[in-house]
Amino acid sequence: MSRKAATIALTALAPVSWGSTYYVTTEFLPPDRPLFTGLMRALPAGLLLLALTRKLPRGAWWWKAAVLGGLNIGAFFPLLFLAAYRLPGGVAAVVGSVGPLFVVGLAALLLGDKPTVKSLLTAIAAAFGVSLVVLKANAALDTIGVVAGLLSALSMSAGTVFTKRWGRPEGVGALALTGWQLTAGGLIILPPALLLEGAPPALTGGSLAGYAYLAFGNTAISYFLWFRGIERLSASSVTLLGPLSPITAAVIGWAALGQALGPVQLLGMVIAFGATLVGQLNPPAKQPAASASVESFREAEKNAQELSMDLEVQAVRR
């Protein structure tokens, strides 16, 4: 397996893990506590990573970490849960699946990556495939839920592009950068969680286990892999791994909750997964030019050697 393929595979584990969030939330966590759930996902994981890495931001990275934490965590989590509570699960997933299109546009504006026909078509195909997997014919729309879902997708997309643009400071690993963002995002969620939802709910052994999984496996490890992938892959390539999340959610729903998967859902999975794979392929655009340059250099070097030999022969004759 090549290094790039390994990076893609590890990065893909993040959206696969996120696909289990709906199952864990509905089966193990207290209902109607979206802000508290977002807080428990972000802050404990961020504080743990800070303790492990023992690195704090310096200079401009204080505000950069706050911005990235706000986009990727602090705004994304509450908006995501608001959309999930206001919309049927399928509608929320479809609204969120427009994220790759947002990334294509933002990457053109902020990174100078010109959108290609392939990137646009794969993003549209991924959203269409997800809609076939999760959308029901009788799904109801709610304006606030739709707006929240779009804003959550935009927030995460902007966070992805800015993470790619700013990279990370020298001497700071991806684990420390993940800890900064999770901590900042958790601190942003903390005040509205206390003001709007009040004291934490009563917790059982199952809910404690659910929160522990969300904080450490579903968030700390997954976001580390996600930010590591953003650093090493293109922004559009990373975000096109996102459809793996609703696909995973649908498979878990079928395996653990007895939810049906018909031919339309299976077709949607094939389309979304195919778009994800195509999104990871890079066109060999510059290979011929590079080969031509190498050949030109070798030819010039050969001519120079022949010229040098001719001059030496002439010098000997003289």
mmCIF file of C-alpha atoms in Angstrom:
data_model
loop_
_atom_site.group_PDB
_atom_site.id
_atom_site.type_symbol
_atom_site.label_atom_id
_atom_site.label_comp_id
_atom_site.label_asym_id
_atom_site.label_seq_id
_atom_site.Cartn_x
_atom_site.Cartn_y
_atom_site.Cartn_z
ATOM 1 C CA MET A 1 0.000 0.000 0.000
ATOM 2 C CA SER A 2 1.379 3.419 -0.971
ATOM 3 C CA ARG A 3 1.830 6.189 1.571
ATOM 4 C CA LYS A 4 -1.031 8.198 0.050
ATOM 5 C CA ALA A 5 -3.372 5.200 0.107
ATOM 6 C CA ALA A 6 -2.517 4.612 3.760
ATOM 7 C CA THR A 7 -3.224 8.277 4.546
ATOM 8 C CA ILE A 8 -6.590 8.092 2.764
ATOM 9 C CA ALA A 9 -7.494 4.879 4.617
ATOM 10 C CA LEU A 10 -6.609 6.351 8.026
ATOM 11 C CA THR A 11 -8.444 9.610 7.273
ATOM 12 C CA ALA A 12 -11.508 7.643 6.165
ATOM 13 C CA LEU A 13 -11.733 6.109 9.651
ATOM 14 C CA ALA A 14 -12.889 9.524 10.941
ATOM 15 C CA PRO A 15 -16.183 9.763 8.981
ATOM 16 C CA VAL A 16 -16.733 6.030 9.502
ATOM 17 C CA SER A 17 -16.502 6.651 13.250
ATOM 18 C CA TRP A 18 -18.793 9.678 12.994
ATOM 19 C CA GLY A 19 -21.361 7.440 11.332
ATOM 20 C CA SER A 20 -21.853 5.718 14.691
ATOM 21 C CA THR A 21 -22.799 8.988 16.427
ATOM 22 C CA TYR A 22 -26.538 8.718 15.705
ATOM 23 C CA TYR A 23 -26.728 5.168 17.082
ATOM 24 C CA VAL A 24 -24.797 6.006 20.257
ATOM 25 C CA THR A 25 -26.770 9.230 20.801
ATOM 26 C CA THR A 26 -30.206 7.643 20.429
ATOM 27 C CA GLU A 27 -29.444 4.410 22.278
ATOM 28 C CA PHE A 28 -27.232 5.508 25.178
ATOM 29 C CA LEU A 29 -27.423 9.273 25.811
ATOM 30 C CA PRO A 30 -30.053 11.452 27.529
ATOM 31 C CA PRO A 31 -32.542 12.922 25.015
ATOM 32 C CA ASP A 32 -32.867 16.591 24.073
ATOM 33 C CA ARG A 33 -29.428 17.690 25.307
ATOM 34 C CA PRO A 34 -27.601 18.628 22.073
ATOM 35 C CA LEU A 35 -25.374 21.320 23.608
ATOM 36 C CA PHE A 36 -24.366 19.150 26.558
ATOM 37 C CA THR A 37 -23.595 16.283 24.180
ATOM 38 C CA GLY A 38 -21.479 18.571 21.998
ATOM 39 C CA LEU A 39 -19.684 19.844 25.102
ATOM 40 C CA MET A 40 -18.968 16.318 26.324
ATOM 41 C CA ARG A 41 -17.619 15.360 22.931
ATOM 42 C CA ALA A 42 -15.231 18.288 22.637
ATOM 43 C CA LEU A 43 -13.926 19.558 25.979
ATOM 44 C CA PRO A 44 -12.787 16.327 27.701
ATOM 45 C CA ALA A 45 -11.090 15.175 24.499
ATOM 46 C CA GLY A 46 -9.360 18.538 24.043
ATOM 47 C CA LEU A 47 -8.134 18.690 27.628
ATOM 48 C CA LEU A 48 -6.795 15.137 27.381
ATOM 49 C CA LEU A 49 -4.820 15.960 24.237
ATOM 50 C CA LEU A 50 -3.462 19.141 25.855
ATOM 51 C CA ALA A 51 -2.284 17.081 28.815
ATOM 52 C CA LEU A 52 -0.641 14.521 26.543
ATOM 53 C CA THR A 53 1.129 16.982 24.241
ATOM 54 C CA ARG A 54 1.881 19.745 26.796
ATOM 55 C CA LYS A 55 1.952 22.388 24.096
ATOM 56 C CA LEU A 56 0.016 25.656 24.037
ATOM 57 C CA PRO A 57 -0.447 28.062 21.124
ATOM 58 C CA ARG A 58 1.934 30.974 20.723
ATOM 59 C CA GLY A 59 1.516 34.355 19.077
ATOM 60 C CA ALA A 60 -1.021 34.417 16.256
ATOM 61 C CA TRP A 61 -1.906 30.788 16.872
ATOM 62 C CA TRP A 62 -4.017 31.752 19.876
ATOM 63 C CA TRP A 63 -6.606 33.384 17.615
ATOM 64 C CA LYS A 64 -6.079 30.916 14.770
ATOM 65 C CA ALA A 65 -6.770 28.003 17.121
ATOM 66 C CA ALA A 66 -9.871 29.817 18.391
ATOM 67 C CA VAL A 67 -11.140 30.388 14.835
ATOM 68 C CA LEU A 68 -10.483 26.794 13.778
ATOM 69 C CA GLY A 69 -11.994 25.450 16.992
ATOM 70 C CA GLY A 70 -15.045 27.646 16.495
ATOM 71 C CA LEU A 71 -15.578 26.528 12.890
ATOM 72 C CA ASN A 72 -14.765 22.828 13.242
ATOM 73 C CA ILE A 73 -16.237 22.286 16.716
ATOM 74 C CA GLY A 74 -17.832 25.232 18.525
ATOM 75 C CA ALA A 75 -20.288 26.205 15.783
ATOM 76 C CA PHE A 76 -20.431 22.880 13.947
ATOM 77 C CA PHE A 77 -21.556 20.675 16.857
ATOM 78 C CA PRO A 78 -24.523 22.803 18.056
ATOM 79 C CA LEU A 79 -25.730 23.477 14.506
ATOM 80 C CA LEU A 80 -25.388 19.810 13.628
ATOM 81 C CA PHE A 81 -27.413 18.682 16.647
ATOM 82 C CA LEU A 82 -30.002 21.433 16.081
ATOM 83 C CA ALA A 83 -30.515 20.173 12.528
ATOM 84 C CA ALA A 84 -30.711 16.588 13.794
ATOM 85 C CA TYR A 85 -33.411 17.498 16.338
ATOM 86 C CA ARG A 86 -35.452 19.632 13.897
ATOM 87 C CA LEU A 87 -35.220 17.382 10.842
ATOM 88 C CA PRO A 88 -35.671 13.693 10.140
ATOM 89 C CA GLY A 89 -32.316 11.923 10.096
ATOM 90 C CA GLY A 90 -32.382 11.444 6.335
ATOM 91 C CA VAL A 91 -33.055 15.101 5.565
ATOM 92 C CA ALA A 92 -30.334 16.214 7.985
ATOM 93 C CA ALA A 93 -27.826 13.866 6.319
ATOM 94 C CA VAL A 94 -28.706 15.093 2.829
ATOM 95 C CA VAL A 95 -28.415 18.756 3.865
ATOM 96 C CA GLY A 96 -25.034 18.027 5.433
ATOM 97 C CA SER A 97 -23.822 16.168 2.351
ATOM 98 C CA VAL A 98 -23.492 19.450 0.408
ATOM 99 C CA GLY A 99 -20.271 20.037 2.358
ATOM 100 C CA PRO A 100 -17.998 18.919 -0.525
ATOM 101 C CA LEU A 101 -19.581 21.576 -2.764
ATOM 102 C CA PHE A 102 -18.874 24.234 -0.130
ATOM 103 C CA VAL A 103 -15.265 23.050 0.103
ATOM 104 C CA VAL A 104 -14.808 23.223 -3.685
ATOM 105 C CA GLY A 105 -15.989 26.853 -3.675
ATOM 106 C CA LEU A 106 -14.054 27.904 -0.564
ATOM 107 C CA ALA A 107 -10.888 26.186 -1.776
ATOM 108 C CA ALA A 108 -11.100 28.212 -5.000
ATOM 109 C CA LEU A 109 -11.433 31.461 -3.023
ATOM 110 C CA LEU A 110 -8.956 30.828 -0.202
ATOM 111 C CA LEU A 111 -6.471 28.296 -1.573
ATOM 112 C CA GLY A 112 -6.476 29.168 -5.261
ATOM 113 C CA ASP A 113 -7.575 25.631 -6.174
ATOM 114 C CA LYS A 114 -9.579 26.013 -9.349
ATOM 115 C CA PRO A 115 -12.675 23.812 -9.328
ATOM 116 C CA THR A 116 -12.563 21.049 -11.899
ATOM 117 C CA VAL A 117 -15.395 19.243 -13.629
ATOM 118 C CA LYS A 118 -14.392 16.081 -11.772
ATOM 119 C CA SER A 119 -14.521 17.701 -8.327
ATOM 120 C CA LEU A 120 -17.931 19.247 -9.006
ATOM 121 C CA LEU A 121 -19.423 16.072 -10.470
ATOM 122 C CA THR A 122 -18.091 13.837 -7.688
ATOM 123 C CA ALA A 123 -19.445 16.220 -5.022
ATOM 124 C CA ILE A 124 -22.881 16.232 -6.705
ATOM 125 C CA ALA A 125 -22.821 12.449 -7.153
ATOM 126 C CA ALA A 126 -21.892 11.957 -3.492
ATOM 127 C CA ALA A 127 -24.799 14.140 -2.328
ATOM 128 C CA PHE A 128 -27.175 12.313 -4.682
ATOM 129 C CA GLY A 129 -25.988 8.909 -3.445
ATOM 130 C CA VAL A 130 -26.463 9.939 0.181
ATOM 131 C CA SER A 131 -29.986 11.165 -0.618
ATOM 132 C CA LEU A 132 -30.860 7.738 -2.030
ATOM 133 C CA VAL A 133 -29.498 6.035 1.085
ATOM 134 C CA VAL A 134 -31.263 8.062 3.772
ATOM 135 C CA LEU A 135 -34.062 10.190 2.314
ATOM 136 C CA LYS A 136 -37.652 9.035 2.734
ATOM 137 C CA ALA A 137 -40.498 9.990 0.398
ATOM 138 C CA ASN A 138 -42.550 11.416 3.281
ATOM 139 C CA ALA A 139 -39.682 13.388 4.829
ATOM 140 C CA ALA A 140 -40.798 16.746 6.251
ATOM 141 C CA LEU A 141 -38.834 19.971 5.960
ATOM 142 C CA ASP A 142 -38.306 22.534 8.695
ATOM 143 C CA THR A 143 -36.845 25.920 7.758
ATOM 144 C CA ILE A 144 -34.793 26.340 10.936
ATOM 145 C CA GLY A 145 -33.511 22.787 10.659
ATOM 146 C CA VAL A 146 -32.527 23.178 7.004
ATOM 147 C CA VAL A 147 -30.730 26.480 7.695
ATOM 148 C CA ALA A 148 -28.938 24.941 10.687
ATOM 149 C CA GLY A 149 -27.885 21.957 8.577
ATOM 150 C CA LEU A 150 -26.543 24.167 5.791
ATOM 151 C CA LEU A 151 -24.688 26.390 8.268
ATOM 152 C CA SER A 152 -23.173 23.354 9.994
ATOM 153 C CA ALA A 153 -21.910 22.056 6.639
ATOM 154 C CA LEU A 154 -20.568 25.512 5.765
ATOM 155 C CA SER A 155 -18.866 25.834 9.158
ATOM 156 C CA MET A 156 -17.107 22.469 8.861
ATOM 157 C CA SER A 157 -16.166 23.177 5.235
ATOM 158 C CA ALA A 158 -14.658 26.561 6.150
ATOM 159 C CA GLY A 159 -12.790 24.932 9.020
ATOM 160 C CA THR A 160 -11.398 22.303 6.654
ATOM 161 C CA VAL A 161 -10.174 24.913 4.159
ATOM 162 C CA PHE A 162 -8.671 27.213 6.808
ATOM 163 C CA THR A 163 -6.953 24.216 8.430
ATOM 164 C CA LYS A 164 -5.413 23.465 5.041
ATOM 165 C CA ARG A 165 -4.470 27.119 4.470
ATOM 166 C CA TRP A 166 -2.825 27.755 7.850
ATOM 167 C CA GLY A 167 -1.275 24.325 8.363
ATOM 168 C CA ARG A 168 0.325 24.130 11.787
ATOM 169 C CA PRO A 169 3.194 25.958 13.467
ATOM 170 C CA GLU A 170 6.699 24.539 13.275
ATOM 171 C CA GLY A 171 7.433 22.011 15.986
ATOM 172 C CA VAL A 172 3.757 21.369 16.732
ATOM 173 C CA GLY A 173 2.245 18.025 15.822
ATOM 174 C CA ALA A 174 -1.233 17.279 14.543
ATOM 175 C CA LEU A 175 -2.194 15.868 17.948
ATOM 176 C CA ALA A 176 -1.485 19.177 19.699
ATOM 177 C CA LEU A 177 -3.333 21.155 17.009
ATOM 178 C CA THR A 178 -6.330 18.850 17.434
ATOM 179 C CA GLY A 179 -6.229 19.440 21.191
ATOM 180 C CA TRP A 180 -6.215 23.225 20.698
ATOM 181 C CA GLN A 181 -9.248 23.112 18.443
ATOM 182 C CA LEU A 182 -11.275 20.720 20.597
ATOM 183 C CA THR A 183 -10.559 22.736 23.736
ATOM 184 C CA ALA A 184 -11.424 26.028 22.053
ATOM 185 C CA GLY A 185 -14.590 24.555 20.575
ATOM 186 C CA GLY A 186 -15.633 23.058 23.915
ATOM 187 C CA LEU A 187 -15.126 26.381 25.703
ATOM 188 C CA ILE A 188 -17.273 28.089 23.053
ATOM 189 C CA ILE A 189 -20.085 25.570 23.632
ATOM 190 C CA LEU A 190 -19.868 25.730 27.452
ATOM 191 C CA PRO A 191 -21.703 29.073 28.109
ATOM 192 C CA PRO A 192 -24.749 28.412 25.889
ATOM 193 C CA ALA A 193 -24.947 24.840 27.207
ATOM 194 C CA LEU A 194 -25.188 26.096 30.801
ATOM 195 C CA LEU A 195 -27.540 28.972 29.953
ATOM 196 C CA LEU A 196 -29.934 27.121 27.668
ATOM 197 C CA GLU A 197 -29.881 23.581 29.060
ATOM 198 C CA GLY A 198 -29.044 24.172 32.721
ATOM 199 C CA ALA A 199 -27.384 21.611 34.945
ATOM 200 C CA PRO A 200 -26.089 18.360 33.449
ATOM 201 C CA PRO A 201 -28.621 15.515 33.275
ATOM 202 C CA ALA A 202 -28.501 12.450 35.500
ATOM 203 C CA LEU A 203 -26.051 9.965 34.025
ATOM 204 C CA THR A 204 -26.214 6.179 33.983
ATOM 205 C CA GLY A 205 -23.489 3.653 33.306
ATOM 206 C CA GLY A 206 -24.625 3.410 29.682
ATOM 207 C CA SER A 207 -24.631 7.167 29.139
ATOM 208 C CA LEU A 208 -21.185 7.499 30.738
ATOM 209 C CA ALA A 209 -19.874 4.811 28.391
ATOM 210 C CA GLY A 210 -21.538 6.577 25.451
ATOM 211 C CA TYR A 211 -20.008 9.929 26.327
ATOM 212 C CA ALA A 212 -16.596 8.305 26.850
ATOM 213 C CA TYR A 213 -16.767 6.728 23.397
ATOM 214 C CA LEU A 214 -17.904 9.990 21.756
ATOM 215 C CA ALA A 215 -15.184 12.009 23.482
ATOM 216 C CA PHE A 216 -12.186 9.771 22.924
ATOM 217 C CA GLY A 217 -12.827 7.358 20.047
ATOM 218 C CA ASN A 218 -15.371 9.364 18.075
ATOM 219 C CA THR A 219 -13.765 12.784 18.609
ATOM 220 C CA ALA A 220 -10.171 12.841 19.914
ATOM 221 C CA ILE A 221 -8.826 10.047 17.699
ATOM 222 C CA SER A 222 -11.133 10.730 14.757
ATOM 223 C CA TYR A 223 -10.428 14.459 14.594
ATOM 224 C CA PHE A 224 -6.688 13.808 14.903
ATOM 225 C CA LEU A 225 -6.910 11.515 11.856
ATOM 226 C CA TRP A 226 -9.106 14.068 10.053
ATOM 227 C CA PHE A 227 -6.777 17.043 10.614
ATOM 228 C CA ARG A 228 -3.765 14.866 9.766
ATOM 229 C CA GLY A 229 -5.475 13.967 6.485
ATOM 230 C CA ILE A 230 -6.248 17.625 5.705
ATOM 231 C CA GLU A 231 -2.542 18.374 6.090
ATOM 232 C CA ARG A 232 -1.440 15.645 3.683
ATOM 233 C CA LEU A 233 -4.278 15.540 1.134
ATOM 234 C CA SER A 234 -6.181 18.147 -0.849
ATOM 235 C CA ALA A 235 -9.155 19.783 0.844
ATOM 236 C CA SER A 236 -11.630 18.446 -1.728
ATOM 237 C CA SER A 237 -10.170 14.937 -1.479
ATOM 238 C CA VAL A 238 -10.612 14.895 2.299
ATOM 239 C CA THR A 239 -14.137 16.273 2.313
ATOM 240 C CA LEU A 240 -15.265 13.707 -0.277
ATOM 241 C CA LEU A 241 -14.609 11.075 2.385
ATOM 242 C CA GLY A 242 -17.524 12.605 4.307
ATOM 243 C CA PRO A 243 -20.250 10.466 2.615
ATOM 244 C CA LEU A 244 -18.776 7.459 4.408
ATOM 245 C CA SER A 245 -20.478 8.796 7.551
ATOM 246 C CA PRO A 246 -24.140 8.440 6.446
ATOM 247 C CA ILE A 247 -23.274 5.171 4.698
ATOM 248 C CA THR A 248 -21.885 3.825 7.982
ATOM 249 C CA ALA A 249 -24.919 5.132 9.863
ATOM 250 C CA ALA A 250 -27.221 3.296 7.456
ATOM 251 C CA VAL A 251 -25.276 0.038 7.831
ATOM 252 C CA ILE A 252 -25.339 0.316 11.646
ATOM 253 C CA GLY A 253 -29.063 1.052 11.526
ATOM 254 C CA TRP A 254 -29.588 -2.090 9.455
ATOM 255 C CA ALA A 255 -27.322 -4.301 11.586
ATOM 256 C CA ALA A 256 -28.150 -3.017 15.086
ATOM 257 C CA LEU A 257 -31.608 -1.455 14.816
ATOM 258 C CA GLY A 258 -33.245 -3.658 12.202
ATOM 259 C CA GLN A 259 -33.762 -0.803 9.731
ATOM 260 C CA ALA A 260 -34.459 -1.958 6.183
ATOM 261 C CA LEU A 261 -32.049 -1.471 3.287
ATOM 262 C CA GLY A 262 -33.745 -1.840 -0.094
ATOM 263 C CA PRO A 263 -32.395 -1.746 -3.653
ATOM 264 C CA VAL A 264 -32.592 2.073 -3.793
ATOM 265 C CA GLN A 265 -30.524 2.418 -0.614
ATOM 266 C CA LEU A 266 -27.951 -0.061 -1.885
ATOM 267 C CA LEU A 267 -27.727 1.813 -5.196
ATOM 268 C CA GLY A 268 -27.202 5.054 -3.272
ATOM 269 C CA MET A 269 -24.387 3.441 -1.290
ATOM 270 C CA VAL A 270 -22.683 2.345 -4.504
ATOM 271 C CA ILE A 271 -22.994 5.843 -6.008
ATOM 272 C CA ALA A 272 -21.791 7.644 -2.864
ATOM 273 C CA PHE A 273 -18.928 5.205 -2.298
ATOM 274 C CA GLY A 274 -17.951 5.394 -5.971
ATOM 275 C CA ALA A 275 -17.886 9.201 -5.792
ATOM 276 C CA THR A 276 -15.692 8.934 -2.691
ATOM 277 C CA LEU A 277 -13.224 6.689 -4.524
ATOM 278 C CA VAL A 278 -13.149 8.871 -7.636
ATOM 279 C CA GLY A 279 -12.540 11.905 -5.442
ATOM 280 C CA GLN A 280 -9.269 10.362 -4.259
ATOM 281 C CA LEU A 281 -7.842 9.925 -7.764
ATOM 282 C CA ASN A 282 -5.379 12.504 -9.029
ATOM 283 C CA PRO A 283 -5.133 13.112 -12.771
ATOM 284 C CA PRO A 284 -1.598 12.487 -14.069
ATOM 285 C CA ALA A 285 -1.542 15.957 -15.571
ATOM 286 C CA LYS A 286 2.069 16.926 -15.138
ATOM 287 C CA GLN A 287 3.801 13.621 -15.670
ATOM 288 C CA PRO A 288 4.479 14.069 -19.404
ATOM 289 C CA ALA A 289 5.909 17.533 -18.850
ATOM 290 C CA ALA A 290 8.142 16.250 -16.091
ATOM 291 C CA SER A 291 9.331 13.353 -18.266
ATOM 292 C CA ALA A 292 10.008 15.728 -21.120
ATOM 293 C CA SER A 293 12.033 17.973 -18.842
ATOM 294 C CA VAL A 294 14.119 15.022 -17.640
ATOM 295 C CA GLU A 295 14.716 13.868 -21.198
ATOM 296 C CA SER A 296 15.707 17.395 -22.264
ATOM 297 C CA PHE A 297 18.154 17.629 -19.382
ATOM 298 C CA ARG A 298 19.702 14.261 -20.242
ATOM 299 C CA GLU A 299 20.003 15.247 -23.912
ATOM 300 C CA ALA A 300 21.672 18.544 -22.997
ATOM 301 C CA GLU A 301 24.044 16.732 -20.646
ATOM 302 C CA LYS A 302 24.919 14.245 -23.394
ATOM 303 C CA ASN A 303 25.590 17.069 -25.906
ATOM 304 C CA ALA A 304 27.795 18.853 -23.372
ATOM 305 C CA GLN A 305 29.840 15.688 -22.819
ATOM 306 C CA GLU A 306 30.264 15.184 -26.572
ATOM 307 C CA LEU A 307 31.334 18.821 -26.991
ATOM 308 C CA SER A 308 33.844 18.452 -24.177
ATOM 309 C CA MET A 309 35.316 15.324 -25.772
ATOM 310 C CA ASP A 310 35.616 17.086 -29.153
ATOM 311 C CA LEU A 311 37.495 19.977 -27.560
ATOM 312 C CA GLU A 312 39.875 17.608 -25.787
ATOM 313 C CA VAL A 313 40.607 15.768 -29.067
ATOM 314 C CA GLN A 314 41.292 19.061 -30.821
ATOM 315 C CA ALA A 315 43.604 20.150 -28.027
ATOM 316 C CA VAL A 316 45.589 16.875 -28.274
ATOM 317 C CA ARG A 317 45.963 17.266 -32.040
ATOM 318 C CA ARG A 318 47.372 20.746 -31.591
#
